Short mmCIF file of C-alpha atoms and ligand atoms in Angstrom, two decimals:
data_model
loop_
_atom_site.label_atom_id
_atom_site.label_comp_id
_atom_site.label_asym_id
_atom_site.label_seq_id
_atom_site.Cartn_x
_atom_site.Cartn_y
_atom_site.Cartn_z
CA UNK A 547 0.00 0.00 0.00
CA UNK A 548 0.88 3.57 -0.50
CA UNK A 549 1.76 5.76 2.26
CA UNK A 550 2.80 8.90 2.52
CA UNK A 551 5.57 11.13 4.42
CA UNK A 552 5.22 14.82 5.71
CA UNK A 553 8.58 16.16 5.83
CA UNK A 554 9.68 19.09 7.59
CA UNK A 555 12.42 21.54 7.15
CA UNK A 556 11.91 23.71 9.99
CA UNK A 557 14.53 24.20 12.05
CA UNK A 558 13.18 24.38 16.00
CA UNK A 559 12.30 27.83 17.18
CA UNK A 560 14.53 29.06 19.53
CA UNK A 561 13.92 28.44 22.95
CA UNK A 562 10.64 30.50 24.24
CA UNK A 563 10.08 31.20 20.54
CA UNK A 564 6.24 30.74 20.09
CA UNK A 565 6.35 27.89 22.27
CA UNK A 566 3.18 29.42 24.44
CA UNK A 567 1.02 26.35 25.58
CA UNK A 568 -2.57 26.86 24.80
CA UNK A 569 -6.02 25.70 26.47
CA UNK A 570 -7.95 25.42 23.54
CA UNK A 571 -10.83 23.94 24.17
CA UNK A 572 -11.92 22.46 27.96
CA UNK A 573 -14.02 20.17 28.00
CA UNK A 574 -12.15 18.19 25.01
CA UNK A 575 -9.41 16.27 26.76
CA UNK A 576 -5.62 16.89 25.61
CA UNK A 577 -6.01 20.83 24.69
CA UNK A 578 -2.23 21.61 26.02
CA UNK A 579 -0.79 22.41 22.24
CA UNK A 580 2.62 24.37 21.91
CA UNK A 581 3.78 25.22 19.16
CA UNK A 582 7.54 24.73 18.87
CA UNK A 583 8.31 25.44 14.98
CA UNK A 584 6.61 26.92 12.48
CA UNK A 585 4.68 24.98 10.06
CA UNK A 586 5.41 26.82 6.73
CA UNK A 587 7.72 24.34 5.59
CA UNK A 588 6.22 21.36 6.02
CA UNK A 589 5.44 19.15 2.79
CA UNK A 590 3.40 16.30 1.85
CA UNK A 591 4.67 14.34 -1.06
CA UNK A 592 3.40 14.65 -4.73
CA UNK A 593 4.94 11.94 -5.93
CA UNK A 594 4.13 8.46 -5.27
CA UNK A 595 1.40 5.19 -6.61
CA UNK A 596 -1.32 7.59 -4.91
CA UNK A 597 -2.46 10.68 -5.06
CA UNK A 598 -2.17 13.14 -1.93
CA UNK A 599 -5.06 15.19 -0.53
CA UNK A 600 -7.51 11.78 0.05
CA UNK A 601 -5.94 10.13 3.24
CA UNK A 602 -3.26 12.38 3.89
CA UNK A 603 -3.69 14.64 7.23
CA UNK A 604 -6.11 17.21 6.77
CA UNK A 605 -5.31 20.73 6.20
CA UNK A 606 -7.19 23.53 7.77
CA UNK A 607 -7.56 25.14 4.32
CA UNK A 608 -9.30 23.68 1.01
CA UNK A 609 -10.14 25.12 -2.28
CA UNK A 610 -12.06 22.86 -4.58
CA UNK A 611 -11.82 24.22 -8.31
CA UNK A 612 -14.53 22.60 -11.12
CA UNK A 613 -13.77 23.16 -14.76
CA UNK A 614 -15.35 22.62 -17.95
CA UNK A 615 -13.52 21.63 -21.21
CA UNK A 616 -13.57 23.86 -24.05
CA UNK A 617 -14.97 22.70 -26.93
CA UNK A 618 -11.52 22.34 -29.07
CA UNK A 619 -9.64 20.72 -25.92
CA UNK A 620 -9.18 16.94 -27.34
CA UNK A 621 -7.13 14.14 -26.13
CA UNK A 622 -4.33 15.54 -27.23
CA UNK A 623 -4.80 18.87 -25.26
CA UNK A 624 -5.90 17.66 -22.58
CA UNK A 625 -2.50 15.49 -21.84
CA UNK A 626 -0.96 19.09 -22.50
CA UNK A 627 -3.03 20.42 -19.58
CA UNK A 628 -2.62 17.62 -17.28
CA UNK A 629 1.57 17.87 -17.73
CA UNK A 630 1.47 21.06 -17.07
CA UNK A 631 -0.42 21.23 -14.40
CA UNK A 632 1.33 18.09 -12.66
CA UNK A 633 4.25 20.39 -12.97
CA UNK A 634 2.76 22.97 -11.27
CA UNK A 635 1.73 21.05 -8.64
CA UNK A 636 4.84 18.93 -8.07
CA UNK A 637 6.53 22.00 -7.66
CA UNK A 638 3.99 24.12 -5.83
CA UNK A 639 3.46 21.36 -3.07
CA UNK A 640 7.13 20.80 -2.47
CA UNK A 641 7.63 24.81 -2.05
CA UNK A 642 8.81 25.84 -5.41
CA UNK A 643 7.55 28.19 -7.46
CA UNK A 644 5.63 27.14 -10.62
CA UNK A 645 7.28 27.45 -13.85
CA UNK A 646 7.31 31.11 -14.75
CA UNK A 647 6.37 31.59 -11.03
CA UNK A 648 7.10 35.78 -10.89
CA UNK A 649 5.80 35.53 -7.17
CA UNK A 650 7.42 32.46 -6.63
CA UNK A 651 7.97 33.85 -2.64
CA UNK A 652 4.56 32.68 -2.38
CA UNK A 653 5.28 29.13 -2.69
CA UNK A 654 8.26 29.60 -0.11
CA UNK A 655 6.41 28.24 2.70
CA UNK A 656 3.57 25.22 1.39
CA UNK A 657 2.62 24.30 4.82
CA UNK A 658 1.34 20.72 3.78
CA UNK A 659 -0.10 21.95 0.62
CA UNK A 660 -1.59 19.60 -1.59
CA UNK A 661 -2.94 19.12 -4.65
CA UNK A 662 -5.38 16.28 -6.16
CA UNK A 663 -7.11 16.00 -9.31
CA UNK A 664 -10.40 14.19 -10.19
CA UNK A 665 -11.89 13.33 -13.75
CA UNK A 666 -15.46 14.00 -14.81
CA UNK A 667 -17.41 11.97 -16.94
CA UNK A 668 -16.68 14.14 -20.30
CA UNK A 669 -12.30 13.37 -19.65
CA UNK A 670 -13.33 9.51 -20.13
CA UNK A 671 -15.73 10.81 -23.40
CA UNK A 672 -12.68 12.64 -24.86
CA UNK A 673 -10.06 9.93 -23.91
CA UNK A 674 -10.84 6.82 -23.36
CA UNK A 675 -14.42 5.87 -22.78
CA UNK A 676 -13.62 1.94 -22.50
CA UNK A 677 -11.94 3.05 -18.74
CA UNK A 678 -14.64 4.87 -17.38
CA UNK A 679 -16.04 3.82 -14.60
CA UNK A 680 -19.63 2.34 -14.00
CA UNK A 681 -20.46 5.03 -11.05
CA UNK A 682 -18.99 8.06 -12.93
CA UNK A 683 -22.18 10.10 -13.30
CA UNK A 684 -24.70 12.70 -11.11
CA UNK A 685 -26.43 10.91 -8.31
CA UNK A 686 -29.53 10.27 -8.10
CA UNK A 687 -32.20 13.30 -7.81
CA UNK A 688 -33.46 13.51 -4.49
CA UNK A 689 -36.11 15.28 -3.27
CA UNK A 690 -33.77 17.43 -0.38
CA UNK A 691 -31.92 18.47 -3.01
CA UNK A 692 -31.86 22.14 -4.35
CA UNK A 693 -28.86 21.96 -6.43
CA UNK A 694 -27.78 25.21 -7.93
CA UNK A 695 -25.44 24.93 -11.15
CA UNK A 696 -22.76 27.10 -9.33
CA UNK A 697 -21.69 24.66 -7.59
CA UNK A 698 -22.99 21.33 -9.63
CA UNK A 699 -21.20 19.10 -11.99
CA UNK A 700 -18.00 19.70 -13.91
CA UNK A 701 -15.61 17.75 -16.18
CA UNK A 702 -12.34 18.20 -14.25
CA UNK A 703 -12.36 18.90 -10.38
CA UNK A 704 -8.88 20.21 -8.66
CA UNK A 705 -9.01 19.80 -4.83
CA UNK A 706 -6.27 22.56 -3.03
CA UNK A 707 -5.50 22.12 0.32
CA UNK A 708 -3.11 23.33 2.84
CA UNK A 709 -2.35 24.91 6.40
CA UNK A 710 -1.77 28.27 4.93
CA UNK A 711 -4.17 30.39 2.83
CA UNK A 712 -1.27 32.43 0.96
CA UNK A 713 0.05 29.01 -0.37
CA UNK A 714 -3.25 27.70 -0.77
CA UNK A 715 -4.49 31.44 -3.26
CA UNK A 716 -1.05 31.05 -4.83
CA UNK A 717 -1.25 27.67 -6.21
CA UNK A 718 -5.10 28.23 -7.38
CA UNK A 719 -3.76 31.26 -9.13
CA UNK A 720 -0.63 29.06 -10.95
CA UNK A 721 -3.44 26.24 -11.65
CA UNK A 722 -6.09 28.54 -13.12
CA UNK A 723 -3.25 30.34 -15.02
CA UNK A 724 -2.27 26.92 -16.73
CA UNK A 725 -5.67 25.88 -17.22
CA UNK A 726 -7.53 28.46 -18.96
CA UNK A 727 -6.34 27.92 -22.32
CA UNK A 728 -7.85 24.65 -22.30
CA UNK A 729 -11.39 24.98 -19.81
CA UNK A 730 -13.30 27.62 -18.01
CA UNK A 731 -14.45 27.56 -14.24
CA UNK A 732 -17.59 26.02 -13.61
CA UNK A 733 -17.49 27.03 -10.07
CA UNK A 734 -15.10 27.39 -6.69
CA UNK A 735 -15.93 26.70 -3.35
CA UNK A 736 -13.60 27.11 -0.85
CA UNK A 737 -13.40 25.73 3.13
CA UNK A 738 -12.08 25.57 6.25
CA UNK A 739 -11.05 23.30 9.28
CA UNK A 740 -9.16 24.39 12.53
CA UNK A 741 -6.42 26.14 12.31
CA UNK A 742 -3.09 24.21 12.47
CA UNK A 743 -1.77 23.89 16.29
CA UNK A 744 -4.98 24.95 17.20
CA UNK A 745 -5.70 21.82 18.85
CA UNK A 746 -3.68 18.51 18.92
CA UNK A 747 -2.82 17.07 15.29
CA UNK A 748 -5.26 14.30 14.60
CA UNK A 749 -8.24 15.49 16.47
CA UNK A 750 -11.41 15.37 14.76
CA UNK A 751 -12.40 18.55 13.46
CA UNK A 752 -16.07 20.41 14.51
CA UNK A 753 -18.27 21.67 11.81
CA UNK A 754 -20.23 24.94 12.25
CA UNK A 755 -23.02 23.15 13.90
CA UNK A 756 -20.46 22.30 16.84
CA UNK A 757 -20.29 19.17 16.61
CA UNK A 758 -17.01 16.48 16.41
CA UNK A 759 -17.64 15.50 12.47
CA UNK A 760 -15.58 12.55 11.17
CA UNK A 761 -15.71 10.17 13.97
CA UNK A 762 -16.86 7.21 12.29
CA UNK A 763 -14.28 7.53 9.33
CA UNK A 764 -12.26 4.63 8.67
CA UNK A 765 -8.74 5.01 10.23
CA UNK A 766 -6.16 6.01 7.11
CA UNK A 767 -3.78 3.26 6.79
CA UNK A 768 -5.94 0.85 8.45
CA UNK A 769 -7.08 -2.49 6.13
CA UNK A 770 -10.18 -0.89 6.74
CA UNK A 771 -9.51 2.25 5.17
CA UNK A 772 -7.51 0.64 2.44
CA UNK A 773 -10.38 -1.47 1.59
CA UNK A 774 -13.36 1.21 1.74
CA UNK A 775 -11.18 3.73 -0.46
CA UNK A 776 -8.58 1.89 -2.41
CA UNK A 777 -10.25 -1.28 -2.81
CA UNK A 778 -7.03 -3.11 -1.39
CA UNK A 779 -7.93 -6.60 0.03
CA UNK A 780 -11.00 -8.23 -1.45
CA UNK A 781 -12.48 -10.56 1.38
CA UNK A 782 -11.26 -9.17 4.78
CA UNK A 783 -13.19 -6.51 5.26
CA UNK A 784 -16.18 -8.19 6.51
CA UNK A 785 -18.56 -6.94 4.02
CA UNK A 786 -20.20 -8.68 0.65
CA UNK A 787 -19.44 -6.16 -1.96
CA UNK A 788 -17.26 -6.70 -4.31
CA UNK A 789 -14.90 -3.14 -4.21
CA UNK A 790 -12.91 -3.16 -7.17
CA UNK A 791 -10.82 -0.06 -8.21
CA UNK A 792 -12.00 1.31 -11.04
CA UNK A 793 -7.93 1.80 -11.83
CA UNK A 794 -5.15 0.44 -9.32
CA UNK A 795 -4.67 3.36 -6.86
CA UNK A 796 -7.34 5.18 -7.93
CA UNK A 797 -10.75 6.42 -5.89
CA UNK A 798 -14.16 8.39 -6.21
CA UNK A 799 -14.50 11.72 -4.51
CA UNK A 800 -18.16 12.93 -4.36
CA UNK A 801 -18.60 16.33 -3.50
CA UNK A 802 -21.36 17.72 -2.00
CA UNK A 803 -22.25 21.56 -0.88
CA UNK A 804 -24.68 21.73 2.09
CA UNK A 805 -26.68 25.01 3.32
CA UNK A 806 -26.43 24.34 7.14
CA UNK A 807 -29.34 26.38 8.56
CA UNK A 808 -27.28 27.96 11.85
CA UNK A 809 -30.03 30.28 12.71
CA UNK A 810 -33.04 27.65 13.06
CA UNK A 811 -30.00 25.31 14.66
CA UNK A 812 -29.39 27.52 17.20
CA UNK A 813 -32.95 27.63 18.83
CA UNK A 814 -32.93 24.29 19.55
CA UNK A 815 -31.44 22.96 23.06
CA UNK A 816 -28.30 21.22 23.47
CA UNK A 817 -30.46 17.85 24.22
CA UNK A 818 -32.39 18.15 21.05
CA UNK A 819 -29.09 18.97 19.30
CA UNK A 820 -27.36 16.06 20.51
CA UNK A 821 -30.65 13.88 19.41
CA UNK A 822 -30.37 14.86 16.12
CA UNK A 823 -27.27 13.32 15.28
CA UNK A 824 -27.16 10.71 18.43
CA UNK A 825 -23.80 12.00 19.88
CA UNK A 826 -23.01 14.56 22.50
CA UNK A 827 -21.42 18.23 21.43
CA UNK A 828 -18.63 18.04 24.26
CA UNK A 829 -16.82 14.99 23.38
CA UNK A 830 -18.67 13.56 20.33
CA UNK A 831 -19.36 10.11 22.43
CA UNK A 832 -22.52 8.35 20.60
CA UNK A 833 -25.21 9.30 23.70
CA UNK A 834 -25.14 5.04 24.82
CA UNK A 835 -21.18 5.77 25.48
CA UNK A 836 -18.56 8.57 27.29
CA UNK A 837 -15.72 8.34 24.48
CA UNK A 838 -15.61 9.89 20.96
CA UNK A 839 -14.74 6.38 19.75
CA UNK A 840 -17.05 4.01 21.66
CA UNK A 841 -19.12 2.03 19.68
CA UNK A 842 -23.23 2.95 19.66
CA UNK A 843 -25.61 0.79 21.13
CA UNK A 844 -28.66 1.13 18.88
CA UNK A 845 -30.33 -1.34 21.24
CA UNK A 846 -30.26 0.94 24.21
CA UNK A 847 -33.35 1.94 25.81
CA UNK A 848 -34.39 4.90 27.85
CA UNK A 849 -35.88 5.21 30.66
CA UNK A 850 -38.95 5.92 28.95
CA UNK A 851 -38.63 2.46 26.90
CA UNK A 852 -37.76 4.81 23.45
CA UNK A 853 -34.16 3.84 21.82
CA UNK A 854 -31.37 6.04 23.60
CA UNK A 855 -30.17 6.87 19.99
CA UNK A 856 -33.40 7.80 17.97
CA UNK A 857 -33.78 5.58 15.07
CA UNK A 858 -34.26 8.69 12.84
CA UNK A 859 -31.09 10.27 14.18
CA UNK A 860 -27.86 11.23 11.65
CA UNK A 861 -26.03 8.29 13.10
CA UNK A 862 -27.78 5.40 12.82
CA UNK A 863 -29.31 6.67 9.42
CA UNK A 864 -26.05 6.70 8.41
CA UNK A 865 -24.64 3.54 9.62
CA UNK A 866 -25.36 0.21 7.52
CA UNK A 867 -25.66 -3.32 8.19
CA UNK A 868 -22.95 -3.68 5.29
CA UNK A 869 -19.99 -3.03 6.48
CA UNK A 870 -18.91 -2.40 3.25
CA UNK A 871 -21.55 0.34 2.56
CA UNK A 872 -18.76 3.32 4.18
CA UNK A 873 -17.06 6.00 3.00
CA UNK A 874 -13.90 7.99 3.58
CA UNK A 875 -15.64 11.91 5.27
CA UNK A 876 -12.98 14.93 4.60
CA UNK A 877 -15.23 17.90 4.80
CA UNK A 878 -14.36 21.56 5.22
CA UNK A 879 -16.67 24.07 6.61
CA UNK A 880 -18.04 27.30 4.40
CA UNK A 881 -18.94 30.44 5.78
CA UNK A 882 -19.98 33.26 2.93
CA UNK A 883 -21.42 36.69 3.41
CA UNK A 884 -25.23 36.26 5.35
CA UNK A 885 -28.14 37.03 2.57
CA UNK A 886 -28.79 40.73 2.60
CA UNK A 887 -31.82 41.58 5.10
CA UNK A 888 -34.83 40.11 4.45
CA UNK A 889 -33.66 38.14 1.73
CA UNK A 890 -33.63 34.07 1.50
CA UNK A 891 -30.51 32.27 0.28
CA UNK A 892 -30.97 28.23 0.71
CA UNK A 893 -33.23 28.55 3.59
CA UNK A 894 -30.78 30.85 5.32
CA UNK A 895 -32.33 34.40 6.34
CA UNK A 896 -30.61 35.30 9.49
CA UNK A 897 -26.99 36.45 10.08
CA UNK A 898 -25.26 33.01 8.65
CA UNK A 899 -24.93 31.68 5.34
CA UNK A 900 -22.96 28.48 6.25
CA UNK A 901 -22.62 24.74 5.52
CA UNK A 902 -20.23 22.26 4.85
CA UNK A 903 -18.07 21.13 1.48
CA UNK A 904 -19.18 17.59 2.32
CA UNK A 905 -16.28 15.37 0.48
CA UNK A 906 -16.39 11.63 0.47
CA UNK A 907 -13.78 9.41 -0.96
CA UNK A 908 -14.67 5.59 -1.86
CA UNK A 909 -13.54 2.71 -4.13
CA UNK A 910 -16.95 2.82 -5.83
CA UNK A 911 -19.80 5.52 -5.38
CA UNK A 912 -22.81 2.87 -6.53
CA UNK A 913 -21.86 0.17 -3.93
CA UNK A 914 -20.80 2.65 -1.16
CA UNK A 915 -21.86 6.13 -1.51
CA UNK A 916 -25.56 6.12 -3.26
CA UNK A 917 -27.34 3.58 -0.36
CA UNK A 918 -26.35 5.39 2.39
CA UNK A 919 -26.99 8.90 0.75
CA UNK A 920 -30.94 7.55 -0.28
CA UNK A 921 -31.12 6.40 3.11
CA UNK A 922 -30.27 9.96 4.39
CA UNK A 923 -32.81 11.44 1.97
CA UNK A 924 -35.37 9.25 2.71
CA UNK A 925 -35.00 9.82 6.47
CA UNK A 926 -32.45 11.86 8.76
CA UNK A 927 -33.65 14.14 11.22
CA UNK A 928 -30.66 16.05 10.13
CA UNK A 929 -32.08 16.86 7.21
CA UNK A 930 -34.53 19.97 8.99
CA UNK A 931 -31.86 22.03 8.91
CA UNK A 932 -29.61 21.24 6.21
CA UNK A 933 -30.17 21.63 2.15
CA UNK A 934 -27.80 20.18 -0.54
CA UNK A 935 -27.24 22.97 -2.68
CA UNK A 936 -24.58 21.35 -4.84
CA UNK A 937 -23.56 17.90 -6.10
CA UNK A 938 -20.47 16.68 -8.04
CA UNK A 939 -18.98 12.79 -8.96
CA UNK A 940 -15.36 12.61 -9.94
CA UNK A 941 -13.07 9.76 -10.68
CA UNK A 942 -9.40 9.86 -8.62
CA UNK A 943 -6.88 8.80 -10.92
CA UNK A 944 -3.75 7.78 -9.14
CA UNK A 945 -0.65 9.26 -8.56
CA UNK A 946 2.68 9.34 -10.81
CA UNK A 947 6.42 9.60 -10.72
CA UNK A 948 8.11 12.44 -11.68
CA UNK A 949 8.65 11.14 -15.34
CA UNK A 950 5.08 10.90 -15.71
CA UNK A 951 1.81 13.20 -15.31
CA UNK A 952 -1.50 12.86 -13.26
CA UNK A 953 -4.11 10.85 -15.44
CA UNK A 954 -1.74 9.60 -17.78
CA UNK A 955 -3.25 6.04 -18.28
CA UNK A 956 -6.15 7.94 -20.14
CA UNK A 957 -3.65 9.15 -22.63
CA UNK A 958 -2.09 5.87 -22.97
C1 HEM B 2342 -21.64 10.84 10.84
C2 HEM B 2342 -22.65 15.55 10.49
C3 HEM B 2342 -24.04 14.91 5.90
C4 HEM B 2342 -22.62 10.32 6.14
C5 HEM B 2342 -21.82 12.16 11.15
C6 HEM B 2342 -21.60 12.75 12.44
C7 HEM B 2342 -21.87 14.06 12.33
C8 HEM B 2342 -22.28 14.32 10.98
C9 HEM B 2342 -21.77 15.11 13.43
C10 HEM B 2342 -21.16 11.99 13.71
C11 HEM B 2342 -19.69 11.91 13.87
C12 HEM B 2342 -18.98 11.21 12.76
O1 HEM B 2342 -18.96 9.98 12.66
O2 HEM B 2342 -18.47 11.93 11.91
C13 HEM B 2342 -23.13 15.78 9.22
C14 HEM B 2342 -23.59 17.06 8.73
C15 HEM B 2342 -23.99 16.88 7.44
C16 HEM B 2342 -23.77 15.48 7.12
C17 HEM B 2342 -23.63 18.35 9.53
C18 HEM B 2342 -24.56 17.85 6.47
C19 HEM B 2342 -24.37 19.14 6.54
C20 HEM B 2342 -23.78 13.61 5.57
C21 HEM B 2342 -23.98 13.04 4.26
C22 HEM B 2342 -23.58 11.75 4.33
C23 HEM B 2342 -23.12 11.51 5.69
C24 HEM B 2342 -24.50 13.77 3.03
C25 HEM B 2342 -23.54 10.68 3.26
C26 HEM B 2342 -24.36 10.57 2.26
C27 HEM B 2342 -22.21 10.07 7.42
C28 HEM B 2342 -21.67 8.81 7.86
C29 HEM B 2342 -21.41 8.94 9.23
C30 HEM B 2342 -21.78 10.30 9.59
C31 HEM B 2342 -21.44 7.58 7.01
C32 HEM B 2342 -20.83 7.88 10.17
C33 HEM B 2342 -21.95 7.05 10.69
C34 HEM B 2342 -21.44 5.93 11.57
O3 HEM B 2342 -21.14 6.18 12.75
O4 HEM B 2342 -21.34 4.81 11.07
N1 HEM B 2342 -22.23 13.14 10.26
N2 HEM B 2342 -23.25 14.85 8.22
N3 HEM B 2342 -23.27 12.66 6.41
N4 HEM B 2342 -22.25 10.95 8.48
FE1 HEM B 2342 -22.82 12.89 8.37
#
């Protein structure tokens, strides 16, 4: 299996430099975080059998990019684009600047930028049709959706992330530069996580509902995660699908934008909000346990003989019987301008106009993704306050080596 390395070039601050310990958050167990070096110089690998950005650490920054082909971009073009912008993004994410880079100070410090490319349905069209994968199209229409076109669909999806938001505006300015001879921008959406050294490294993040989101991911590395996202290990993971790659080291990402009503969140109690999803705001422990990472019981009764996690709550919605029927979560958080007074904007009237870039990553969006997400839109008590406004399907191709380019089996 792939892994991947985070290297770090810093030396240590000097003694007393910035190391200030910080309570961050009490109530959350392990808040002491000092931070002893800075983090500009910290990379994540661009080269290697996979490609970076899926099961690498989260960043606390994200930029998703959609494009559209123009019209005279054939195969041949498009294997232009795709070398170039490999280049780019070789260089960017190891802290040099991009070729012709005039502000190439801006790619001085990467702080664990990444970048990750995904393949719409119309890339397989143009290339190779024969390798496109089964799943690769919109999902289903559901009747929560309210999908605006700004943020729907697209032939070519670039995913930016990193700890700093220079590094992060600099590279989507060196990609879009590349790009535009050959597509336009279908839309941008761009997120956020905690800050790096805000908390411990490796603690689940919070969306801006409050609560711990990401618990019930697979752990990256684990066989588990290898089988859910990579397809790695038919048999052992306990389920009965059959997840095959749709290319050796490749994924799915499905990308979904979703309006998170704050306003109408906020009047409800911190019981009721903790019923919703079936796991408390303070330490994300399903409410039948005291630990982020005990397991439900979706047997448990209360007192007053109802199920201690409500069978229409996010969690057990979300959880199948098929163990196989999982996905890998990496959202980031939005948080635009409010609507202008009075106005309505996806539901949203008040002073927020929030959700969350929901991003899943999985070996095959049919077997894994789609059941779960008509499950949610059939039922979820979630769903009162949240609206998917947009919806996109892209295939991951995997990585490459530095004498080759991302997506290059298409061209083959
Ligand atoms: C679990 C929030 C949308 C799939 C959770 C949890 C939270 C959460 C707080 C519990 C902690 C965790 O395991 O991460 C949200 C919010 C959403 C949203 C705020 C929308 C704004 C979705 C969607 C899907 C999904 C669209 C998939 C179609 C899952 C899964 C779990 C989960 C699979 C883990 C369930 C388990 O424990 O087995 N979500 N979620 N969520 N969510 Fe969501």
């Amino acid at each position: 299996a792939a892994g991947y390395s985070v290297a770090s070039t810093a030396a240590p601050a000097a003694p007393g430099d910035l190391q200030q310990p910080v309570d961050v958050s009490p109530g959350v167990a392990n808040t002491q975080v000092t931070v002893s070096h800075p983090y500009g110089t910290d990379t994540i690998a661009f080269y290697g059998p996979r490609q970076a950005g899926v099961d690498t650490p989260q960043q606390a920054h994200a930029i998703y990019i959609g494009l559209n082909l123009k019209d005279d971009t054939d195969a041949d073009r498009l294997s232009s684009m795709m070398r170039l912008l490999t280049d780019d993004a070789a260089r960017l994410t190891q802290g040099r600047g991009a070729l012709a880079d005039l502000d190439e100070e801006l790619a001085a410090a990467p702080a664990r930028l990444t970048v990750t490319f995904g393949f719409g349905s119309e890339v397989f069209d143009r290339t190779r049709p024969e390798l496109k994968p089964a799943w690769l199209k919109p999902l289903p229409t559901y009747g929560i959706d309210q999908l605006d076109p700004a943020y729907t669909g697209g032939d070519v999806v670039i995913q930016i992330q990193g700890d700093d938001p220079l590094s992060v505006a600099h590279a989507r300015r060196m990609l879009l530069k590349d790009a535009r001879a050959f597509a336009t921008v279908a839309w941008v959406q761009s997120g956020f996580t905690h800050a790096r050294a805000s908390r411990p490294d490796n603690t689940t993040m919070r969306n801006l509902f409050g609560q711990i989101d990401g618990t019930g991911n697979p752990e990256p590395g684990s066989e588990r995660a290898e089988r859910i996202i990579w397809g790695v290990g038919q048999g052992d993971g306990g389920g009965t699908k059959n997840l095959q790659p749709w290319i050796d080291n490749g994924t799915s990402m499905v990308i979904r934008r979703i309006a998170m009503n704050v306003d109408e969140w906020d009047e409800l109690d911190r019981p009721a909000q903790e019923g919703v999803v079936g796991r408390t705001l303070g330490s994300g422990a399903p409410l039948t346990g005291e630990h982020e990472h005990d397991a439900p019981d979706f047997e448990a009764l209360g007192p007053s003989g109802f199920p201690v996690i409500s069978d229409i709550s996010h969690i057990r919605r979300a959880r199948s019987d098929d163990p196989d029927e999982a996905m890998f979560r990496r959202s980031f958080n939005y948080d635009e301008q409010p609507a202008a007074s009075g106005d309505t904007l996806h539901g949203q009237t008040g002073v927020s106009q929030s959700g969350l870039i929901f991003v899943a990553f999985q070996c095959d969006v049919e077997q894994q993704y789609t059941p779960i997400q008509d499950r949610l839109a059939e039922t979820d008590h979630l769903n009162l306050w949240t609206i998917p406004i947009g919806s996109a399907v892209f295939a991951v191709p995997p990585g490459c080596q530095p004498d080759g380019y991302i997506g290059e089996a298409l061209f083959a």
